[in-house]
Tab-separated table of C-alpha atoms in Angstrom:
chain	number	residue	atom	x	y	z
A	1	UNK	CA	-8.892	-5.413	6.710
A	2	UNK	CA	-6.879	-7.551	4.326
A	3	UNK	CA	-5.847	-6.297	0.903
A	4	UNK	CA	-7.920	-7.765	-1.933
A	5	UNK	CA	-6.808	-8.340	-5.525
A	6	UNK	CA	-8.770	-7.556	-8.671
A	7	UNK	CA	-8.770	-7.898	-12.459
A	8	UNK	CA	-10.130	-5.106	-14.654
A	9	UNK	CA	-11.927	-5.959	-17.897
A	10	UNK	CA	-12.194	-2.718	-19.882
A	11	UNK	CA	-9.816	0.137	-18.999
A	12	UNK	CA	-12.069	2.968	-20.160
A	13	UNK	CA	-13.132	5.984	-18.105
A	14	UNK	CA	-15.342	4.149	-15.626
A	15	UNK	CA	-13.020	1.180	-15.258
A	16	UNK	CA	-10.130	3.496	-14.455
A	17	UNK	CA	-12.153	5.331	-11.816
A	18	UNK	CA	-12.990	2.130	-9.932
A	19	UNK	CA	-9.530	0.599	-10.282
A	20	UNK	CA	-7.784	3.795	-9.199
A	21	UNK	CA	-9.211	3.252	-5.739
A	22	UNK	CA	-6.234	0.914	-5.449
A	23	UNK	CA	-3.816	3.768	-6.136
A	24	UNK	CA	-5.418	5.879	-3.412
A	25	UNK	CA	-5.731	2.989	-0.934
A	26	UNK	CA	-3.047	0.419	-1.861
A	27	UNK	CA	-3.419	-1.336	1.476
A	28	UNK	CA	-7.019	-2.244	0.539
A	29	UNK	CA	-6.949	-3.003	-3.209
A	30	UNK	CA	-4.321	-4.175	-5.685
A	31	UNK	CA	-4.990	-4.584	-9.418
A	32	UNK	CA	-3.235	-7.709	-10.732
A	33	UNK	CA	-4.642	-7.997	-14.267
A	34	UNK	CA	-6.178	-5.929	-17.056
A	35	UNK	CA	-7.850	-6.724	-20.371
A	36	UNK	CA	-8.244	-3.790	-22.760
A	37	UNK	CA	-8.269	-3.935	-26.593
A	38	UNK	CA	-6.699	-0.475	-26.982
A	39	UNK	CA	-2.948	-0.938	-26.558
A	40	UNK	CA	-2.294	2.643	-25.405
A	41	UNK	CA	-4.854	2.447	-22.605
A	42	UNK	CA	-3.806	-1.067	-21.623
A	43	UNK	CA	-0.092	-0.243	-21.444
A	44	UNK	CA	-0.612	2.939	-19.427
A	45	UNK	CA	-2.955	1.209	-16.979
A	46	UNK	CA	-0.539	-1.719	-16.502
A	47	UNK	CA	2.311	0.718	-15.875
A	48	UNK	CA	0.358	2.773	-13.322
A	49	UNK	CA	-0.726	-0.335	-11.397
A	50	UNK	CA	2.527	-2.276	-11.828
A	51	UNK	CA	0.787	-5.190	-13.564
A	52	UNK	CA	3.127	-7.761	-15.177
A	53	UNK	CA	3.059	-8.034	-18.974
A	54	UNK	CA	1.567	-11.529	-18.974
A	55	UNK	CA	-1.474	-10.185	-17.096
A	56	UNK	CA	-2.053	-7.195	-19.415
A	57	UNK	CA	-3.876	-8.536	-22.469
A	58	UNK	CA	-6.244	-7.408	-25.203
A	59	UNK	CA	-8.977	-10.043	-24.793
A	60	UNK	CA	-10.756	-10.585	-21.468
A	61	UNK	CA	-11.298	-14.266	-22.286
A	62	UNK	CA	-7.556	-14.846	-22.024
A	63	UNK	CA	-7.616	-13.866	-18.355
A	64	UNK	CA	-10.827	-15.650	-17.380
A	65	UNK	CA	-9.786	-18.858	-19.142
A	66	UNK	CA	-6.914	-19.163	-16.649
A	67	UNK	CA	-7.169	-20.593	-13.163
A	68	UNK	CA	-8.502	-18.056	-10.680
A	69	UNK	CA	-5.694	-15.642	-9.676
A	70	UNK	CA	-7.534	-12.773	-7.936
A	71	UNK	CA	-10.346	-12.179	-5.474
A	72	UNK	CA	-12.657	-10.283	-7.811
A	73	UNK	CA	-13.251	-9.016	-11.334
A	74	UNK	CA	-14.385	-5.550	-12.437
A	75	UNK	CA	-16.477	-5.898	-15.606
A	76	UNK	CA	-16.319	-2.491	-17.306
A	77	UNK	CA	-16.586	-3.497	-20.944
A	78	UNK	CA	-19.070	-1.842	-23.319
A	79	UNK	CA	-22.755	-2.093	-22.356
A	80	UNK	CA	-23.586	-5.074	-24.585
A	81	UNK	CA	-20.507	-6.996	-23.469
A	82	UNK	CA	-21.259	-7.582	-19.783
A	83	UNK	CA	-23.134	-10.873	-19.829
A	84	UNK	CA	-20.419	-13.324	-20.894
A	85	UNK	CA	-17.593	-12.078	-18.642
A	86	UNK	CA	-19.902	-11.747	-15.640
A	87	UNK	CA	-21.216	-15.294	-16.058
A	88	UNK	CA	-17.750	-16.792	-16.585
A	89	UNK	CA	-16.200	-14.851	-13.701
A	90	UNK	CA	-18.935	-15.997	-11.316
A	91	UNK	CA	-18.559	-19.583	-12.516
A	92	UNK	CA	-14.799	-19.364	-11.870
A	93	UNK	CA	-15.488	-18.305	-8.277
A	94	UNK	CA	-14.739	-14.595	-8.535
A	95	UNK	CA	-16.764	-11.895	-6.831
A	96	UNK	CA	-17.834	-9.376	-9.478
A	97	UNK	CA	-18.311	-5.625	-9.721
A	98	UNK	CA	-20.263	-4.905	-12.921
A	99	UNK	CA	-20.673	-1.503	-14.508
A	100	UNK	CA	-24.244	-0.446	-15.171
A	101	UNK	CA	-26.326	-1.307	-17.073
A	102	UNK	CA	-26.062	-5.019	-16.346
A	103	UNK	CA	-27.622	-5.919	-19.679
A	104	UNK	CA	-30.145	-4.707	-22.250
A	105	UNK	CA	-31.836	-8.145	-22.297
A	106	UNK	CA	-34.403	-9.407	-19.787
A	107	UNK	CA	-33.254	-13.032	-19.942
A	108	UNK	CA	-29.599	-12.087	-19.441
A	109	UNK	CA	-30.486	-9.972	-16.419
A	110	UNK	CA	-32.295	-12.840	-14.740
A	111	UNK	CA	-29.569	-15.364	-15.591
A	112	UNK	CA	-26.854	-13.144	-14.116
A	113	UNK	CA	-28.780	-12.863	-10.861
A	114	UNK	CA	-29.394	-16.596	-10.726
A	115	UNK	CA	-25.733	-17.418	-11.408
A	116	UNK	CA	-24.562	-15.210	-8.533
A	117	UNK	CA	-27.004	-16.955	-6.199
A	118	UNK	CA	-26.040	-20.415	-7.446
A	119	UNK	CA	-22.303	-19.786	-7.018
A	120	UNK	CA	-22.712	-17.980	-3.691
A	121	UNK	CA	-20.689	-15.040	-4.999
A	122	UNK	CA	-21.066	-11.287	-4.677
A	123	UNK	CA	-22.373	-9.627	-7.847
A	124	UNK	CA	-22.552	-5.899	-7.186
A	125	UNK	CA	-23.731	-3.419	-9.815
A	126	UNK	CA	-22.278	0.099	-10.065
A	127	UNK	CA	-25.474	1.915	-9.093
A	128	UNK	CA	-23.233	4.415	-7.362
A	129	UNK	CA	-26.051	6.790	-6.393
A	130	UNK	CA	-27.112	4.475	-3.554
A	131	UNK	CA	-23.706	5.204	-2.024
A	132	UNK	CA	-23.905	8.966	-2.496
A	133	UNK	CA	-23.932	10.780	0.882
A	134	UNK	CA	-26.610	13.004	-0.693
A	135	UNK	CA	-29.037	10.175	-1.468
A	136	UNK	CA	-28.135	8.288	1.708
A	137	UNK	CA	-29.244	11.382	3.645
A	138	UNK	CA	-32.495	11.607	1.653
A	139	UNK	CA	-33.214	7.942	2.398
A	140	UNK	CA	-32.585	8.572	6.096
A	141	UNK	CA	-34.933	11.579	6.136
A	142	UNK	CA	-37.730	9.630	4.446
A	143	UNK	CA	-37.393	6.637	6.759
A	144	UNK	CA	-37.319	8.903	9.823
A	145	UNK	CA	-40.708	10.340	8.846
A	146	UNK	CA	-39.406	13.844	8.168
A	147	UNK	CA	-42.178	14.439	5.593
A	148	UNK	CA	-44.715	12.047	7.123
A	149	UNK	CA	-46.203	9.592	4.639
A	150	UNK	CA	-44.238	9.595	1.390
A	151	UNK	CA	-46.627	10.420	-1.468
A	152	UNK	CA	-44.718	11.558	-4.554
A	153	UNK	CA	-41.168	11.921	-5.895
A	154	UNK	CA	-40.240	14.119	-8.840
A	155	UNK	CA	-36.733	13.629	-10.237
A	156	UNK	CA	-34.910	15.404	-13.065
A	157	UNK	CA	-31.849	13.934	-14.759
A	158	UNK	CA	-30.283	16.891	-16.551
A	159	UNK	CA	-27.838	15.341	-19.000
A	160	UNK	CA	-26.274	18.622	-20.145
A	161	UNK	CA	-26.191	19.757	-23.762
A	162	UNK	CA	-22.430	19.136	-23.969
A	163	UNK	CA	-22.589	15.656	-22.415
A	164	UNK	CA	-25.400	14.688	-24.770
A	165	UNK	CA	-23.429	15.813	-27.819
A	166	UNK	CA	-20.261	14.017	-26.725
A	167	UNK	CA	-21.613	10.688	-25.452
A	168	UNK	CA	-25.027	10.162	-26.992
A	169	UNK	CA	-24.856	11.927	-30.366
A	170	UNK	CA	-21.239	11.558	-31.465
A	171	UNK	CA	-20.027	8.962	-28.986
A	172	UNK	CA	-20.210	5.298	-28.002
A	173	UNK	CA	-23.771	5.415	-26.658
A	174	UNK	CA	-25.458	7.058	-29.654
A	175	UNK	CA	-27.172	3.959	-31.092
A	176	UNK	CA	-29.495	1.788	-29.055
A	177	UNK	CA	-28.780	-1.392	-31.032
A	178	UNK	CA	-25.025	-1.096	-30.460
A	179	UNK	CA	-25.255	0.094	-26.844
A	180	UNK	CA	-28.711	0.245	-25.289
A	181	UNK	CA	-31.663	2.655	-25.039
A	182	UNK	CA	-30.926	6.045	-23.466
A	183	UNK	CA	-33.176	5.356	-20.467
A	184	UNK	CA	-30.989	2.342	-19.662
A	185	UNK	CA	-27.576	3.802	-20.553
A	186	UNK	CA	-28.017	7.090	-18.686
A	187	UNK	CA	-30.973	6.674	-16.357
A	188	UNK	CA	-30.902	3.162	-14.911
A	189	UNK	CA	-29.062	4.960	-12.054
A	190	UNK	CA	-32.104	7.169	-11.576
A	191	UNK	CA	-34.724	4.435	-11.921
A	192	UNK	CA	-32.792	2.477	-9.306
A	193	UNK	CA	-32.465	5.354	-6.853
A	194	UNK	CA	-36.196	6.135	-7.116
A	195	UNK	CA	-37.014	2.505	-6.301
A	196	UNK	CA	-34.639	2.645	-3.328
A	197	UNK	CA	-36.111	5.895	-1.992
A	198	UNK	CA	-39.689	4.682	-2.485
A	199	UNK	CA	-38.828	1.537	-0.539
A	200	UNK	CA	-41.147	-0.613	-2.602
A	201	UNK	CA	-41.368	-2.673	-5.777
A	202	UNK	CA	-42.360	-0.993	-9.018
A	203	UNK	CA	-45.726	-2.244	-10.281
A	204	UNK	CA	-46.491	-0.096	-13.350
A	205	UNK	CA	-44.659	2.326	-15.630
A	206	UNK	CA	-45.527	4.485	-18.608
A	207	UNK	CA	-43.148	6.549	-20.677
A	208	UNK	CA	-42.996	9.133	-23.471
A	209	UNK	CA	-39.946	10.428	-25.319
A	210	UNK	CA	-38.221	10.882	-28.649
A	211	UNK	CA	-35.193	12.196	-30.506
A	212	UNK	CA	-36.489	15.728	-30.834
A	213	UNK	CA	-33.491	17.770	-31.922
A	214	UNK	CA	-30.265	15.961	-32.814
A	215	UNK	CA	-31.252	14.832	-36.294
A	216	UNK	CA	-30.836	15.893	-39.936
A	217	UNK	CA	-34.145	17.726	-39.879
A	218	UNK	CA	-32.465	20.457	-37.790
A	219	UNK	CA	-29.236	20.630	-39.786
A	220	UNK	CA	-28.667	24.010	-41.490
A	221	UNK	CA	-28.607	23.617	-45.257
A	222	UNK	CA	-25.087	25.054	-45.493
A	223	UNK	CA	-23.578	23.010	-42.636
A	224	UNK	CA	-20.890	20.481	-43.670
A	225	UNK	CA	-20.733	16.905	-42.412
A	226	UNK	CA	-17.774	17.758	-40.157
A	227	UNK	CA	-17.227	20.856	-38.021
A	228	UNK	CA	-13.703	21.446	-39.319
A	229	UNK	CA	-14.823	21.470	-42.974
A	230	UNK	CA	-15.467	25.225	-42.897
A	231	UNK	CA	-18.748	25.358	-40.987
A	232	UNK	CA	-20.235	28.882	-41.277
A	233	UNK	CA	-22.007	28.413	-37.915
A	234	UNK	CA	-18.849	27.913	-35.870
A	235	UNK	CA	-19.440	31.047	-33.771
A	236	UNK	CA	-23.119	30.432	-33.021
A	237	UNK	CA	-23.463	26.646	-32.800
A	238	UNK	CA	-23.173	25.414	-29.194
A	239	UNK	CA	-22.061	22.013	-30.480
A	240	UNK	CA	-19.105	23.166	-32.607
A	241	UNK	CA	-16.599	20.386	-31.823
A	242	UNK	CA	-13.249	22.247	-31.874
A	243	UNK	CA	-14.465	24.904	-29.432
A	244	UNK	CA	-15.893	22.313	-27.073
A	245	UNK	CA	-12.899	19.968	-26.954
A	246	UNK	CA	-10.320	22.747	-26.850
A	247	UNK	CA	-12.080	25.294	-24.604
A	248	UNK	CA	-15.006	23.834	-22.640
A	249	UNK	CA	-13.895	23.111	-19.029
A	250	UNK	CA	-16.016	19.953	-18.904
A	251	UNK	CA	-14.070	18.443	-21.789
A	252	UNK	CA	-11.021	18.418	-19.534
A	253	UNK	CA	-12.608	17.923	-16.113
A	254	UNK	CA	-14.752	14.950	-17.228
A	255	UNK	CA	-12.057	13.380	-19.400
A	256	UNK	CA	-13.966	13.832	-22.666
A	257	UNK	CA	-10.942	15.317	-24.386
A	258	UNK	CA	-8.943	12.195	-23.548
A	259	UNK	CA	-11.661	10.092	-25.178
A	260	UNK	CA	-11.104	11.956	-28.445
A	261	UNK	CA	-7.323	11.652	-28.275
A	262	UNK	CA	-5.087	9.832	-25.817
A	263	UNK	CA	-2.597	12.606	-26.554
A	264	UNK	CA	-4.549	15.606	-25.235
A	265	UNK	CA	-2.430	18.323	-26.830
A	266	UNK	CA	-4.348	20.811	-28.996
A	267	UNK	CA	-2.592	19.570	-32.108
A	268	UNK	CA	-3.462	15.923	-31.473
A	269	UNK	CA	-7.092	16.688	-30.614
A	270	UNK	CA	-7.573	18.785	-33.761
A	271	UNK	CA	-6.073	16.024	-35.873
A	272	UNK	CA	-8.499	13.467	-34.420
A	273	UNK	CA	-11.481	15.782	-34.972
A	274	UNK	CA	-10.725	15.724	-38.708
A	275	UNK	CA	-11.542	12.017	-38.950
A	276	UNK	CA	-13.019	10.690	-35.691
A	277	UNK	CA	-16.750	10.529	-34.827
A	278	UNK	CA	-16.241	13.389	-32.364
A	279	UNK	CA	-15.651	15.894	-35.165
A	280	UNK	CA	-19.006	15.311	-36.855
A	281	UNK	CA	-21.799	17.837	-37.060
A	282	UNK	CA	-24.337	16.832	-34.401
A	283	UNK	CA	-27.049	17.065	-37.056
A	284	UNK	CA	-25.232	14.671	-39.393
A	285	UNK	CA	-24.511	11.717	-37.097
A	286	UNK	CA	-25.939	8.192	-37.063
A	287	UNK	CA	-27.456	8.550	-33.580
A	288	UNK	CA	-30.927	7.247	-32.741
A	289	UNK	CA	-31.253	7.381	-28.928
A	290	UNK	CA	-33.784	9.841	-27.514
A	291	UNK	CA	-32.724	13.256	-26.240
A	292	UNK	CA	-35.671	13.660	-23.844
A	293	UNK	CA	-37.893	11.180	-22.025
A	294	UNK	CA	-40.498	11.164	-19.260
A	295	UNK	CA	-41.221	8.099	-17.096
A	296	UNK	CA	-44.179	7.746	-14.719
A	297	UNK	CA	-43.793	5.090	-12.019
A	298	UNK	CA	-46.211	3.476	-9.550
A	299	UNK	CA	-45.026	1.423	-6.569
A	300	UNK	CA	-46.693	-1.304	-4.490
A	301	UNK	CA	-46.893	0.969	-1.433
A	302	UNK	CA	-48.839	3.638	-3.331
A	303	UNK	CA	-45.933	6.025	-3.904
A	304	UNK	CA	-45.889	7.573	-7.381
A	305	UNK	CA	-42.830	9.066	-9.011
A	306	UNK	CA	-41.804	10.767	-12.226
A	307	UNK	CA	-38.422	10.871	-13.927
A	308	UNK	CA	-37.582	13.492	-16.540
A	309	UNK	CA	-34.446	12.987	-18.614
A	310	UNK	CA	-33.480	15.909	-20.822
A	311	UNK	CA	-30.380	16.811	-22.815
A	312	UNK	CA	-31.195	20.499	-22.929
A	313	UNK	CA	-29.617	21.882	-19.771
A	314	UNK	CA	-26.524	23.884	-18.904
A	315	UNK	CA	-25.263	21.415	-16.323
A	316	UNK	CA	-25.178	17.671	-15.891
A	317	UNK	CA	-27.086	17.522	-12.615
A	318	UNK	CA	-29.773	15.739	-10.641
A	319	UNK	CA	-32.584	17.657	-8.938
A	320	UNK	CA	-35.199	15.957	-6.756
A	321	UNK	CA	-38.479	16.982	-5.111
A	322	UNK	CA	-39.891	14.685	-2.394
A	323	UNK	CA	-43.461	15.330	-1.275
A	324	UNK	CA	-45.020	13.893	1.873
A	325	UNK	CA	-48.094	14.335	4.054
A	326	UNK	CA	-46.396	16.695	6.525
A	327	UNK	CA	-43.556	18.249	4.564
A	328	UNK	CA	-41.483	18.610	1.440
A	329	UNK	CA	-37.818	18.027	0.619
A	330	UNK	CA	-35.994	19.645	-2.295
A	331	UNK	CA	-32.513	18.465	-3.188
A	332	UNK	CA	-29.703	19.266	-5.607
A	333	UNK	CA	-27.118	16.508	-5.864
A	334	UNK	CA	-24.297	18.495	-7.470
A	335	UNK	CA	-24.344	21.164	-4.738
A	336	UNK	CA	-25.137	18.509	-2.096
A	337	UNK	CA	-27.843	20.776	-0.731
A	338	UNK	CA	-31.095	19.565	0.867
A	339	UNK	CA	-33.953	21.926	1.819
A	340	UNK	CA	-36.647	20.669	4.202
A	341	UNK	CA	-39.976	22.464	4.690
A	342	UNK	CA	-42.309	21.488	7.544
A	343	UNK	CA	-46.000	22.196	6.872
A	344	UNK	CA	-47.097	22.543	10.512
A	345	UNK	CA	-44.407	24.894	11.803
A	346	UNK	CA	-43.519	26.612	8.556
A	347	UNK	CA	-39.868	26.034	9.378
A	348	UNK	CA	-37.349	25.613	6.592
A	349	UNK	CA	-34.031	23.864	7.251
A	350	UNK	CA	-31.116	23.636	4.841
A	351	UNK	CA	-28.607	20.784	5.069
A	352	UNK	CA	-25.238	20.817	3.332
A	353	UNK	CA	-24.159	17.192	2.916
A	354	UNK	CA	-20.465	16.432	3.290
A	355	UNK	CA	-18.969	14.238	0.561
A	356	UNK	CA	-15.598	12.470	0.382
A	357	UNK	CA	-12.995	14.077	-1.829
A	358	UNK	CA	-12.073	12.500	-5.148
A	359	UNK	CA	-14.140	10.549	-7.633
A	360	UNK	CA	-17.290	11.627	-9.405
A	361	UNK	CA	-21.051	11.486	-8.705
A	362	UNK	CA	-20.550	13.691	-5.643
A	363	UNK	CA	-18.308	11.216	-3.898
A	364	UNK	CA	-20.429	8.166	-4.739
A	365	UNK	CA	-17.671	6.301	-6.573
A	366	UNK	CA	-15.297	6.392	-3.616
A	367	UNK	CA	-18.037	5.366	-1.171
A	368	UNK	CA	-19.121	2.456	-3.370
A	369	UNK	CA	-15.579	1.169	-3.828
A	370	UNK	CA	-14.836	1.373	-0.119
A	371	UNK	CA	-17.863	-0.781	0.683
A	372	UNK	CA	-17.287	-3.232	-2.175
A	373	UNK	CA	-13.677	-3.857	-1.136
A	374	UNK	CA	-14.771	-4.419	2.461
A	375	UNK	CA	-17.551	-6.823	1.395
A	376	UNK	CA	-15.152	-8.906	-0.712
A	377	UNK	CA	-12.586	-8.970	2.110
A	378	UNK	CA	-15.253	-10.230	4.528
A	379	UNK	CA	-16.741	-12.839	2.176
A	380	UNK	CA	-20.144	-11.168	1.793
A	381	UNK	CA	-22.534	-12.374	-0.926
A	382	UNK	CA	-24.841	-9.353	-1.247
A	383	UNK	CA	-24.741	-5.565	-1.176
A	384	UNK	CA	-27.279	-2.748	-1.409
A	385	UNK	CA	-26.619	-2.734	-5.151
A	386	UNK	CA	-26.465	-6.500	-5.396
A	387	UNK	CA	-27.966	-8.592	-8.178
A	388	UNK	CA	-31.406	-8.991	-6.609
A	389	UNK	CA	-32.110	-5.280	-6.227
A	390	UNK	CA	-30.409	-4.317	-9.478
A	391	UNK	CA	-32.256	-6.871	-11.606
A	392	UNK	CA	-35.530	-5.496	-10.260
A	393	UNK	CA	-34.757	-1.860	-11.139
A	394	UNK	CA	-33.268	-2.826	-14.524
A	395	UNK	CA	-36.459	-4.657	-15.459
A	396	UNK	CA	-38.520	-1.581	-14.573
A	397	UNK	CA	-36.220	0.506	-16.780
A	398	UNK	CA	-36.602	-1.866	-19.724
A	399	UNK	CA	-40.366	-1.834	-19.208
A	400	UNK	CA	-40.324	1.974	-19.396
A	401	UNK	CA	-38.621	1.784	-22.782
A	402	UNK	CA	-41.180	-0.772	-23.942
A	403	UNK	CA	-43.933	1.644	-22.925
A	404	UNK	CA	-42.278	4.471	-24.880
A	405	UNK	CA	-42.107	2.306	-27.993
A	406	UNK	CA	-45.815	1.553	-27.570
A	407	UNK	CA	-46.804	5.212	-27.419
A	408	UNK	CA	-46.868	5.502	-23.621
A	409	UNK	CA	-49.069	2.493	-22.893
A	410	UNK	CA	-48.823	1.554	-19.165
A	411	UNK	CA	-46.827	-1.640	-18.524
A	412	UNK	CA	-47.646	-3.998	-15.666
A	413	UNK	CA	-44.151	-5.051	-14.534
A	414	UNK	CA	-45.073	-8.492	-13.187
A	415	UNK	CA	-47.070	-9.514	-16.266
A	416	UNK	CA	-44.464	-8.047	-18.648
A	417	UNK	CA	-41.564	-9.813	-16.911
A	418	UNK	CA	-43.320	-13.186	-16.881
A	419	UNK	CA	-44.318	-12.845	-20.529
């Protein structure tokens, strides 16, 4: 397979993960350009990937205004900044890998899909769960009739109390009008994987949810605006910022500490917590996205599914329960364990799914990048997370949020999309 070249727009956490596939497999992928407004991130990324200075810029428009000089573009800008670079990159003849969510707007979603079709280019969305060996195995079991007729799917997206506080209370995804609704930012992965497992189009959704806890109503009367301003609850509050960013293993393992401060020394992190959004009391932030939500989904083939998103869990994990006419499957993505129970025999089998080393989402990132690079090298114009499939699941996700805003009223997807 020939080596392909790529440009990265947005050198944040996710952009780095995808681009670093080129460091692990330099014979397959070479990064030749980067656009990132933060100079420290941009300079480090350019150095690691040996990108010339003229191709390491602050504004993505500077790169896409040039003649085409790579095979593909990775669009990993903030959630509300995907539409313009995706459209321009496709028009310039690039294949595109776009971070999820594609867009928060129905019209933009449809236009992006139509542009990819018109230009005959590959537009693949980072719904990495479809590439997870865990979910690939579940799909195989369902299609092989392991549980007979598929009837119901129950899926739990456990955000994790620490992830919620970092990303969706203090962080970049805490306001729906600046990012997008929680169900889209965090759970469009899950809405998409449910649609894929069900093997059918979504026809109706209903949803309930709210911001139940992370608000000023639950702020102790003696708690300051910032954790470092002498909070008397430092030893009992699970969201006390200095303890989390200096001691919690997830702050290091998931790169959250680096988000707070590019210099990850204790001194630098503490200094940032004195002034940055990440040092605020979680009950004194400007967040408005929900911290729990339930979505009920009905598919054309009669399968019904439910998705529960909750912030109030120890781990960030996905747990699934698949119910069929002849058996049941229970799965835990983070342990890559699948348990199959057969009604007739009473037998119970446990499968431990092997995942590739490196990357996150239980090996999904590496698997997705391997396939994307191969598709671009071979001139393909669609993938299993291509524009057609991704637009469909994104629209169902947006419809779920519309239902929540209307008090849980069921939404007919076809009528809602056309309207």
